[in-house]
PDB file of C-alpha atoms in Angstrom:
ATOM      1  CA  UNK A   1    -197.130-136.016-149.947  1.00  0.00           C
ATOM      2  CA  UNK A   2    -195.844-133.634-152.605  1.00  0.00           C
ATOM      3  CA  UNK A   3    -192.380-134.504-153.928  1.00  0.00           C
ATOM      4  CA  UNK A   4    -190.380-131.397-154.866  1.00  0.00           C
ATOM      5  CA  UNK A   5    -188.659-131.726-158.238  1.00  0.00           C
ATOM      6  CA  UNK A   6    -187.741-128.100-158.998  1.00  0.00           C
ATOM      7  CA  UNK A   7    -184.212-126.845-158.431  1.00  0.00           C
ATOM      8  CA  UNK A   8    -185.732-123.384-157.904  1.00  0.00           C
ATOM      9  CA  UNK A   9    -187.406-124.364-154.652  1.00  0.00           C
ATOM     10  CA  UNK A  10    -186.433-121.645-152.094  1.00  0.00           C
ATOM     11  CA  UNK A  11    -185.221-124.112-149.449  1.00  0.00           C
ATOM     12  CA  UNK A  12    -183.025-125.947-151.947  1.00  0.00           C
ATOM     13  CA  UNK A  13    -181.599-122.676-153.221  1.00  0.00           C
ATOM     14  CA  UNK A  14    -180.821-121.718-149.616  1.00  0.00           C
ATOM     15  CA  UNK A  15    -179.220-125.120-149.029  1.00  0.00           C
ATOM     16  CA  UNK A  16    -176.902-124.677-151.999  1.00  0.00           C
ATOM     17  CA  UNK A  17    -175.929-121.155-150.902  1.00  0.00           C
ATOM     18  CA  UNK A  18    -175.080-122.345-147.405  1.00  0.00           C
ATOM     19  CA  UNK A  19    -173.129-125.303-148.768  1.00  0.00           C
ATOM     20  CA  UNK A  20    -170.964-123.178-151.015  1.00  0.00           C
ATOM     21  CA  UNK A  21    -170.317-119.934-149.150  1.00  0.00           C
ATOM     22  CA  UNK A  22    -169.046-118.916-145.721  1.00  0.00           C
ATOM     23  CA  UNK A  23    -170.416-115.439-146.444  1.00  0.00           C
ATOM     24  CA  UNK A  24    -173.922-116.848-146.901  1.00  0.00           C
ATOM     25  CA  UNK A  25    -173.610-118.963-143.755  1.00  0.00           C
ATOM     26  CA  UNK A  26    -172.719-115.870-141.747  1.00  0.00           C
ATOM     27  CA  UNK A  27    -175.466-113.850-143.420  1.00  0.00           C
ATOM     28  CA  UNK A  28    -178.223-116.309-142.554  1.00  0.00           C
ATOM     29  CA  UNK A  29    -176.534-117.693-139.398  1.00  0.00           C
ATOM     30  CA  UNK A  30    -177.243-121.189-140.704  1.00  0.00           C
ATOM     31  CA  UNK A  31    -175.262-124.163-141.966  1.00  0.00           C
ATOM     32  CA  UNK A  32    -176.007-127.482-143.667  1.00  0.00           C
ATOM     33  CA  UNK A  33    -175.819-131.121-142.675  1.00  0.00           C
ATOM     34  CA  UNK A  34    -175.705-134.259-144.781  1.00  0.00           C
ATOM     35  CA  UNK A  35    -176.069-137.842-143.594  1.00  0.00           C
ATOM     36  CA  UNK A  36    -178.409-139.826-141.372  1.00  0.00           C
ATOM     37  CA  UNK A  37    -176.180-139.943-138.312  1.00  0.00           C
ATOM     38  CA  UNK A  38    -175.295-136.274-138.090  1.00  0.00           C
ATOM     39  CA  UNK A  39    -178.863-135.156-138.807  1.00  0.00           C
ATOM     40  CA  UNK A  40    -180.280-137.452-136.110  1.00  0.00           C
ATOM     41  CA  UNK A  41    -177.549-136.233-133.715  1.00  0.00           C
ATOM     42  CA  UNK A  42    -178.668-132.661-134.372  1.00  0.00           C
ATOM     43  CA  UNK A  43    -182.269-133.610-133.633  1.00  0.00           C
ATOM     44  CA  UNK A  44    -181.326-135.495-130.469  1.00  0.00           C
ATOM     45  CA  UNK A  45    -179.241-132.571-129.214  1.00  0.00           C
ATOM     46  CA  UNK A  46    -182.009-130.032-129.968  1.00  0.00           C
ATOM     47  CA  UNK A  47    -179.590-128.125-132.193  1.00  0.00           C
ATOM     48  CA  UNK A  48    -181.991-125.848-134.014  1.00  0.00           C
ATOM     49  CA  UNK A  49    -182.855-127.838-137.121  1.00  0.00           C
ATOM     50  CA  UNK A  50    -184.865-125.530-139.401  1.00  0.00           C
ATOM     51  CA  UNK A  51    -185.379-127.771-142.440  1.00  0.00           C
ATOM     52  CA  UNK A  52    -185.161-131.554-142.750  1.00  0.00           C
ATOM     53  CA  UNK A  53    -184.752-132.523-146.409  1.00  0.00           C
ATOM     54  CA  UNK A  54    -185.210-136.154-147.442  1.00  0.00           C
ATOM     55  CA  UNK A  55    -185.136-137.722-150.863  1.00  0.00           C
ATOM     56  CA  UNK A  56    -188.152-139.851-151.692  1.00  0.00           C
ATOM     57  CA  UNK A  57    -186.034-142.976-151.257  1.00  0.00           C
ATOM     58  CA  UNK A  58    -184.683-141.794-147.883  1.00  0.00           C
ATOM     59  CA  UNK A  59    -188.171-140.857-146.678  1.00  0.00           C
ATOM     60  CA  UNK A  60    -189.348-144.390-147.337  1.00  0.00           C
ATOM     61  CA  UNK A  61    -186.225-146.008-145.880  1.00  0.00           C
ATOM     62  CA  UNK A  62    -185.837-143.928-142.703  1.00  0.00           C
ATOM     63  CA  UNK A  63    -189.474-143.175-141.916  1.00  0.00           C
ATOM     64  CA  UNK A  64    -189.343-145.056-138.609  1.00  0.00           C
ATOM     65  CA  UNK A  65    -186.228-143.155-137.411  1.00  0.00           C
ATOM     66  CA  UNK A  66    -187.736-139.738-138.049  1.00  0.00           C
ATOM     67  CA  UNK A  67    -191.260-140.608-136.906  1.00  0.00           C
ATOM     68  CA  UNK A  68    -189.927-140.752-133.333  1.00  0.00           C
ATOM     69  CA  UNK A  69    -188.081-137.430-133.542  1.00  0.00           C
ATOM     70  CA  UNK A  70    -189.413-134.083-132.345  1.00  0.00           C
ATOM     71  CA  UNK A  71    -190.023-132.182-135.578  1.00  0.00           C
ATOM     72  CA  UNK A  72    -192.350-129.535-134.123  1.00  0.00           C
ATOM     73  CA  UNK A  73    -189.977-126.697-135.059  1.00  0.00           C
ATOM     74  CA  UNK A  74    -188.570-128.364-138.152  1.00  0.00           C
ATOM     75  CA  UNK A  75    -190.017-128.213-141.648  1.00  0.00           C
ATOM     76  CA  UNK A  76    -189.938-131.572-143.433  1.00  0.00           C
ATOM     77  CA  UNK A  77    -189.374-131.446-147.191  1.00  0.00           C
ATOM     78  CA  UNK A  78    -189.310-134.454-149.511  1.00  0.00           C
ATOM     79  CA  UNK A  79    -187.424-134.045-152.775  1.00  0.00           C
ATOM     80  CA  UNK A  80    -186.857-136.234-155.800  1.00  0.00           C
ATOM     81  CA  UNK A  81    -183.920-138.637-155.741  1.00  0.00           C
ATOM     82  CA  UNK A  82    -182.410-136.724-158.666  1.00  0.00           C
ATOM     83  CA  UNK A  83    -182.414-133.459-156.716  1.00  0.00           C
ATOM     84  CA  UNK A  84    -180.830-135.254-153.780  1.00  0.00           C
ATOM     85  CA  UNK A  85    -177.935-136.318-155.980  1.00  0.00           C
ATOM     86  CA  UNK A  86    -177.571-132.731-157.210  1.00  0.00           C
ATOM     87  CA  UNK A  87    -177.192-131.173-153.763  1.00  0.00           C
ATOM     88  CA  UNK A  88    -175.181-134.023-152.217  1.00  0.00           C
ATOM     89  CA  UNK A  89    -171.515-133.429-151.356  1.00  0.00           C
ATOM     90  CA  UNK A  90    -170.757-137.074-150.661  1.00  0.00           C
ATOM     91  CA  UNK A  91    -170.146-139.692-153.326  1.00  0.00           C
ATOM     92  CA  UNK A  92    -172.807-142.099-152.052  1.00  0.00           C
ATOM     93  CA  UNK A  93    -175.421-139.919-150.422  1.00  0.00           C
ATOM     94  CA  UNK A  94    -177.993-141.313-148.006  1.00  0.00           C
ATOM     95  CA  UNK A  95    -180.433-138.669-149.196  1.00  0.00           C
ATOM     96  CA  UNK A  96    -180.699-137.073-145.745  1.00  0.00           C
ATOM     97  CA  UNK A  97    -180.002-133.323-145.534  1.00  0.00           C
ATOM     98  CA  UNK A  98    -180.783-130.494-143.138  1.00  0.00           C
ATOM     99  CA  UNK A  99    -180.443-126.762-142.591  1.00  0.00           C
ATOM    100  CA  UNK A 100    -179.449-125.891-139.031  1.00  0.00           C
ATOM    101  CA  UNK A 101    -179.236-122.624-137.090  1.00  0.00           C
ATOM    102  CA  UNK A 102    -175.832-121.578-135.783  1.00  0.00           C
ATOM    103  CA  UNK A 103    -175.630-121.531-131.983  1.00  0.00           C
ATOM    104  CA  UNK A 104    -175.100-118.224-130.255  1.00  0.00           C
ATOM    105  CA  UNK A 105    -171.466-117.352-129.557  1.00  0.00           C
ATOM    106  CA  UNK A 106    -170.581-118.265-125.983  1.00  0.00           C
ATOM    107  CA  UNK A 107    -168.424-115.947-123.838  1.00  0.00           C
ATOM    108  CA  UNK A 108    -164.886-117.075-123.050  1.00  0.00           C
ATOM    109  CA  UNK A 109    -165.320-118.240-119.464  1.00  0.00           C
ATOM    110  CA  UNK A 110    -163.188-121.217-118.494  1.00  0.00           C
ATOM    111  CA  UNK A 111    -163.272-123.617-115.556  1.00  0.00           C
ATOM    112  CA  UNK A 112    -160.097-123.203-113.493  1.00  0.00           C
ATOM    113  CA  UNK A 113    -159.714-127.004-113.335  1.00  0.00           C
ATOM    114  CA  UNK A 114    -160.620-127.643-116.965  1.00  0.00           C
ATOM    115  CA  UNK A 115    -158.567-129.156-119.772  1.00  0.00           C
ATOM    116  CA  UNK A 116    -158.613-127.075-122.979  1.00  0.00           C
ATOM    117  CA  UNK A 117    -157.189-127.067-126.465  1.00  0.00           C
ATOM    118  CA  UNK A 118    -156.445-123.726-128.136  1.00  0.00           C
ATOM    119  CA  UNK A 119    -156.253-123.897-131.921  1.00  0.00           C
ATOM    120  CA  UNK A 120    -154.426-120.989-133.536  1.00  0.00           C
ATOM    121  CA  UNK A 121    -154.895-120.509-137.289  1.00  0.00           C
ATOM    122  CA  UNK A 122    -155.714-124.170-138.015  1.00  0.00           C
ATOM    123  CA  UNK A 123    -156.971-124.000-141.603  1.00  0.00           C
ATOM    124  CA  UNK A 124    -157.635-127.531-142.818  1.00  0.00           C
ATOM    125  CA  UNK A 125    -161.348-128.408-142.390  1.00  0.00           C
ATOM    126  CA  UNK A 126    -160.585-132.119-142.054  1.00  0.00           C
ATOM    127  CA  UNK A 127    -158.096-131.462-139.254  1.00  0.00           C
ATOM    128  CA  UNK A 128    -160.519-129.150-137.492  1.00  0.00           C
ATOM    129  CA  UNK A 129    -163.356-131.661-137.635  1.00  0.00           C
ATOM    130  CA  UNK A 130    -161.185-134.547-136.465  1.00  0.00           C
ATOM    131  CA  UNK A 131    -159.839-132.507-133.534  1.00  0.00           C
ATOM    132  CA  UNK A 132    -163.382-131.642-132.423  1.00  0.00           C
ATOM    133  CA  UNK A 133    -164.430-135.293-132.688  1.00  0.00           C
ATOM    134  CA  UNK A 134    -161.379-136.511-130.711  1.00  0.00           C
ATOM    135  CA  UNK A 135    -161.897-133.854-128.033  1.00  0.00           C
ATOM    136  CA  UNK A 136    -165.472-135.045-127.607  1.00  0.00           C
ATOM    137  CA  UNK A 137    -164.356-138.669-127.365  1.00  0.00           C
ATOM    138  CA  UNK A 138    -161.674-137.942-124.754  1.00  0.00           C
ATOM    139  CA  UNK A 139    -163.767-135.617-122.600  1.00  0.00           C
ATOM    140  CA  UNK A 140    -161.854-132.370-123.176  1.00  0.00           C
ATOM    141  CA  UNK A 141    -163.668-129.478-121.480  1.00  0.00           C
ATOM    142  CA  UNK A 142    -163.539-127.113-124.426  1.00  0.00           C
ATOM    143  CA  UNK A 143    -161.821-125.889-127.567  1.00  0.00           C
ATOM    144  CA  UNK A 144    -160.852-122.299-128.243  1.00  0.00           C
ATOM    145  CA  UNK A 145    -160.613-121.557-131.973  1.00  0.00           C
ATOM    146  CA  UNK A 146    -158.585-118.452-132.825  1.00  0.00           C
ATOM    147  CA  UNK A 147    -158.439-117.298-136.461  1.00  0.00           C
ATOM    148  CA  UNK A 148    -159.173-120.837-137.677  1.00  0.00           C
ATOM    149  CA  UNK A 149    -161.113-122.099-140.691  1.00  0.00           C
ATOM    150  CA  UNK A 150    -164.893-121.807-140.716  1.00  0.00           C
ATOM    151  CA  UNK A 151    -166.309-124.152-138.067  1.00  0.00           C
ATOM    152  CA  UNK A 152    -169.458-124.573-140.176  1.00  0.00           C
ATOM    153  CA  UNK A 153    -167.727-125.536-143.395  1.00  0.00           C
ATOM    154  CA  UNK A 154    -169.502-128.739-144.551  1.00  0.00           C
ATOM    155  CA  UNK A 155    -166.179-130.628-144.479  1.00  0.00           C
ATOM    156  CA  UNK A 156    -165.655-129.655-140.835  1.00  0.00           C
ATOM    157  CA  UNK A 157    -169.199-130.659-139.936  1.00  0.00           C
ATOM    158  CA  UNK A 158    -168.902-134.065-141.636  1.00  0.00           C
ATOM    159  CA  UNK A 159    -165.534-134.769-139.994  1.00  0.00           C
ATOM    160  CA  UNK A 160    -166.919-134.125-136.501  1.00  0.00           C
ATOM    161  CA  UNK A 161    -169.423-136.988-136.916  1.00  0.00           C
ATOM    162  CA  UNK A 162    -171.906-135.114-134.695  1.00  0.00           C
ATOM    163  CA  UNK A 163    -169.432-133.921-132.040  1.00  0.00           C
ATOM    164  CA  UNK A 164    -169.968-130.324-133.201  1.00  0.00           C
ATOM    165  CA  UNK A 165    -173.276-130.449-131.288  1.00  0.00           C
ATOM    166  CA  UNK A 166    -171.718-131.710-128.043  1.00  0.00           C
ATOM    167  CA  UNK A 167    -168.356-129.934-127.728  1.00  0.00           C
ATOM    168  CA  UNK A 168    -168.059-126.541-126.072  1.00  0.00           C
ATOM    169  CA  UNK A 169    -166.286-124.411-128.685  1.00  0.00           C
ATOM    170  CA  UNK A 170    -165.243-120.824-128.034  1.00  0.00           C
ATOM    171  CA  UNK A 171    -164.121-118.481-130.808  1.00  0.00           C
ATOM    172  CA  UNK A 172    -161.717-115.692-129.899  1.00  0.00           C
ATOM    173  CA  UNK A 173    -159.336-114.066-132.417  1.00  0.00           C
ATOM    174  CA  UNK A 174    -157.406-112.039-129.818  1.00  0.00           C
ATOM    175  CA  UNK A 175    -154.758-114.141-128.069  1.00  0.00           C
ATOM    176  CA  UNK A 176    -154.266-111.418-125.445  1.00  0.00           C
ATOM    177  CA  UNK A 177    -157.853-112.000-124.315  1.00  0.00           C
ATOM    178  CA  UNK A 178    -157.220-115.757-124.226  1.00  0.00           C
ATOM    179  CA  UNK A 179    -154.083-115.358-122.103  1.00  0.00           C
ATOM    180  CA  UNK A 180    -155.918-112.952-119.796  1.00  0.00           C
ATOM    181  CA  UNK A 181    -158.643-115.539-119.158  1.00  0.00           C
ATOM    182  CA  UNK A 182    -156.060-118.272-118.572  1.00  0.00           C
ATOM    183  CA  UNK A 183    -154.122-116.073-116.155  1.00  0.00           C
ATOM    184  CA  UNK A 184    -157.257-115.009-114.306  1.00  0.00           C
ATOM    185  CA  UNK A 185    -158.214-118.651-113.681  1.00  0.00           C
ATOM    186  CA  UNK A 186    -154.618-119.794-112.952  1.00  0.00           C
ATOM    187  CA  UNK A 187    -154.765-122.204-115.883  1.00  0.00           C
ATOM    188  CA  UNK A 188    -151.332-123.350-117.031  1.00  0.00           C
ATOM    189  CA  UNK A 189    -150.621-122.730-120.714  1.00  0.00           C
ATOM    190  CA  UNK A 190    -148.488-124.988-122.887  1.00  0.00           C
ATOM    191  CA  UNK A 191    -147.143-124.347-126.385  1.00  0.00           C
ATOM    192  CA  UNK A 192    -146.971-127.409-128.632  1.00  0.00           C
ATOM    193  CA  UNK A 193    -143.756-126.988-130.629  1.00  0.00           C
ATOM    194  CA  UNK A 194    -141.081-129.047-132.383  1.00  0.00           C
ATOM    195  CA  UNK A 195    -138.173-127.336-130.576  1.00  0.00           C
ATOM    196  CA  UNK A 196    -135.468-129.726-129.417  1.00  0.00           C
ATOM    197  CA  UNK A 197    -135.210-127.949-126.049  1.00  0.00           C
ATOM    198  CA  UNK A 198    -138.959-128.214-125.316  1.00  0.00           C
ATOM    199  CA  UNK A 199    -140.200-130.495-122.532  1.00  0.00           C
ATOM    200  CA  UNK A 200    -141.018-134.067-123.563  1.00  0.00           C
ATOM    201  CA  UNK A 201    -144.784-134.438-123.325  1.00  0.00           C
ATOM    202  CA  UNK A 202    -144.353-137.689-121.383  1.00  0.00           C
ATOM    203  CA  UNK A 203    -142.811-135.787-118.487  1.00  0.00           C
ATOM    204  CA  UNK A 204    -145.288-132.899-118.315  1.00  0.00           C
ATOM    205  CA  UNK A 205    -147.445-132.405-115.220  1.00  0.00           C
ATOM    206  CA  UNK A 206    -150.948-131.771-116.546  1.00  0.00           C
ATOM    207  CA  UNK A 207    -152.619-131.715-113.128  1.00  0.00           C
ATOM    208  CA  UNK A 208    -155.164-128.962-112.518  1.00  0.00           C
ATOM    209  CA  UNK A 209    -156.318-126.488-115.130  1.00  0.00           C
ATOM    210  CA  UNK A 210    -154.333-126.745-118.379  1.00  0.00           C
ATOM    211  CA  UNK A 211    -154.576-125.390-121.908  1.00  0.00           C
ATOM    212  CA  UNK A 212    -152.420-126.414-124.855  1.00  0.00           C
ATOM    213  CA  UNK A 213    -151.854-124.184-127.888  1.00  0.00           C
ATOM    214  CA  UNK A 214    -151.613-125.883-131.296  1.00  0.00           C
ATOM    215  CA  UNK A 215    -150.590-123.822-134.299  1.00  0.00           C
ATOM    216  CA  UNK A 216    -151.056-123.689-138.033  1.00  0.00           C
ATOM    217  CA  UNK A 217    -150.394-126.862-140.039  1.00  0.00           C
ATOM    218  CA  UNK A 218    -147.504-125.338-141.981  1.00  0.00           C
ATOM    219  CA  UNK A 219    -146.081-122.651-139.715  1.00  0.00           C
ATOM    220  CA  UNK A 220    -146.813-123.838-136.190  1.00  0.00           C
ATOM    221  CA  UNK A 221    -147.224-121.305-133.390  1.00  0.00           C
ATOM    222  CA  UNK A 222    -145.947-117.730-133.670  1.00  0.00           C
ATOM    223  CA  UNK A 223    -142.946-117.206-131.400  1.00  0.00           C
ATOM    224  CA  UNK A 224    -144.701-114.392-129.532  1.00  0.00           C
ATOM    225  CA  UNK A 225    -147.463-116.825-128.528  1.00  0.00           C
ATOM    226  CA  UNK A 226    -145.214-119.728-127.504  1.00  0.00           C
ATOM    227  CA  UNK A 227    -143.029-117.359-125.432  1.00  0.00           C
ATOM    228  CA  UNK A 228    -146.062-116.261-123.405  1.00  0.00           C
ATOM    229  CA  UNK A 229    -146.944-119.837-122.417  1.00  0.00           C
ATOM    230  CA  UNK A 230    -146.022-121.386-119.079  1.00  0.00           C
ATOM    231  CA  UNK A 231    -144.045-124.154-120.807  1.00  0.00           C
ATOM    232  CA  UNK A 232    -143.092-125.386-124.277  1.00  0.00           C
ATOM    233  CA  UNK A 233    -143.826-129.057-124.895  1.00  0.00           C
ATOM    234  CA  UNK A 234    -143.052-131.440-127.724  1.00  0.00           C
ATOM    235  CA  UNK A 235    -143.972-134.933-128.878  1.00  0.00           C
ATOM    236  CA  UNK A 236    -140.777-137.026-129.249  1.00  0.00           C
ATOM    237  CA  UNK A 237    -140.322-138.494-132.730  1.00  0.00           C
ATOM    238  CA  UNK A 238    -137.927-141.008-134.226  1.00  0.00           C
ATOM    239  CA  UNK A 239    -135.975-141.087-137.464  1.00  0.00           C
ATOM    240  CA  UNK A 240    -136.147-138.085-139.764  1.00  0.00           C
ATOM    241  CA  UNK A 241    -139.782-137.178-138.932  1.00  0.00           C
ATOM    242  CA  UNK A 242    -139.896-133.766-137.272  1.00  0.00           C
ATOM    243  CA  UNK A 243    -143.605-132.930-137.277  1.00  0.00           C
ATOM    244  CA  UNK A 244    -147.051-134.515-137.191  1.00  0.00           C
ATOM    245  CA  UNK A 245    -150.402-133.771-138.792  1.00  0.00           C
ATOM    246  CA  UNK A 246    -152.207-131.210-136.601  1.00  0.00           C
ATOM    247  CA  UNK A 247    -155.103-133.548-135.833  1.00  0.00           C
ATOM    248  CA  UNK A 248    -152.752-136.412-134.916  1.00  0.00           C
ATOM    249  CA  UNK A 249    -150.652-134.169-132.666  1.00  0.00           C
ATOM    250  CA  UNK A 250    -153.792-132.810-131.028  1.00  0.00           C
ATOM    251  CA  UNK A 251    -155.043-136.342-130.357  1.00  0.00           C
ATOM    252  CA  UNK A 252    -151.812-137.345-128.602  1.00  0.00           C
ATOM    253  CA  UNK A 253    -151.802-134.145-126.566  1.00  0.00           C
ATOM    254  CA  UNK A 254    -155.428-134.539-125.505  1.00  0.00           C
ATOM    255  CA  UNK A 255    -154.794-138.138-124.471  1.00  0.00           C
ATOM    256  CA  UNK A 256    -151.947-136.976-122.237  1.00  0.00           C
ATOM    257  CA  UNK A 257    -154.067-134.151-120.823  1.00  0.00           C
ATOM    258  CA  UNK A 258    -156.743-136.590-119.688  1.00  0.00           C
ATOM    259  CA  UNK A 259    -154.364-139.402-118.687  1.00  0.00           C
ATOM    260  CA  UNK A 260    -152.819-137.181-116.029  1.00  0.00           C
ATOM    261  CA  UNK A 261    -156.098-136.408-114.306  1.00  0.00           C
TER     262      UNK A 261
END
């Protein structure tokens, strides 16, 4: 098998573009993956893998794993170990990379009995990825991302640990459209805030269809959004702590959403 050693290889040039630029990801409607687990998850979930890129060392090491995968629509490329180190974004790369097609945008249609998380202007890729991963683990029915960071940023993808391929994620920048869908399905809406007069999350009735809004890491939810919600809720905290990391707060909220089922 030919081992590619040139940095000018078209697939590698595409990989670097997609790694570095949201604009290029949107242009090509593709994003990149790095790591054995997330690449095999993408294959197992039939997630539109276009190119599978393995270093020579990885090809030899993981041959048995990929020999059982369906690669009929995936181009396999083997590159030198040196090139693998050049394109890697992790400190100790496994030498397993891929280029994946973005899924088609799904219309905002919610289940009237579903449990949802609505993320408004969440900008930290690590937070976004961790929230998606936790939602997958806890069985949340879907996430609505409104004016958030790029879902296909490599840091988001890595943080999801493969959950990006399993979670139902809607994108909708217009909160009026979100509230209209919630109202039409009689789904209760909750604003996660730090207000002292908000309802303690431990005493909230999350039976039936529910959706919780979580705001920006620094600024929280805009007042006009929280005022439209059915109820304001808060996570009680001790001492002088008055806020939590967005991903941590989301995890607690999602646990409570599912615990009340």
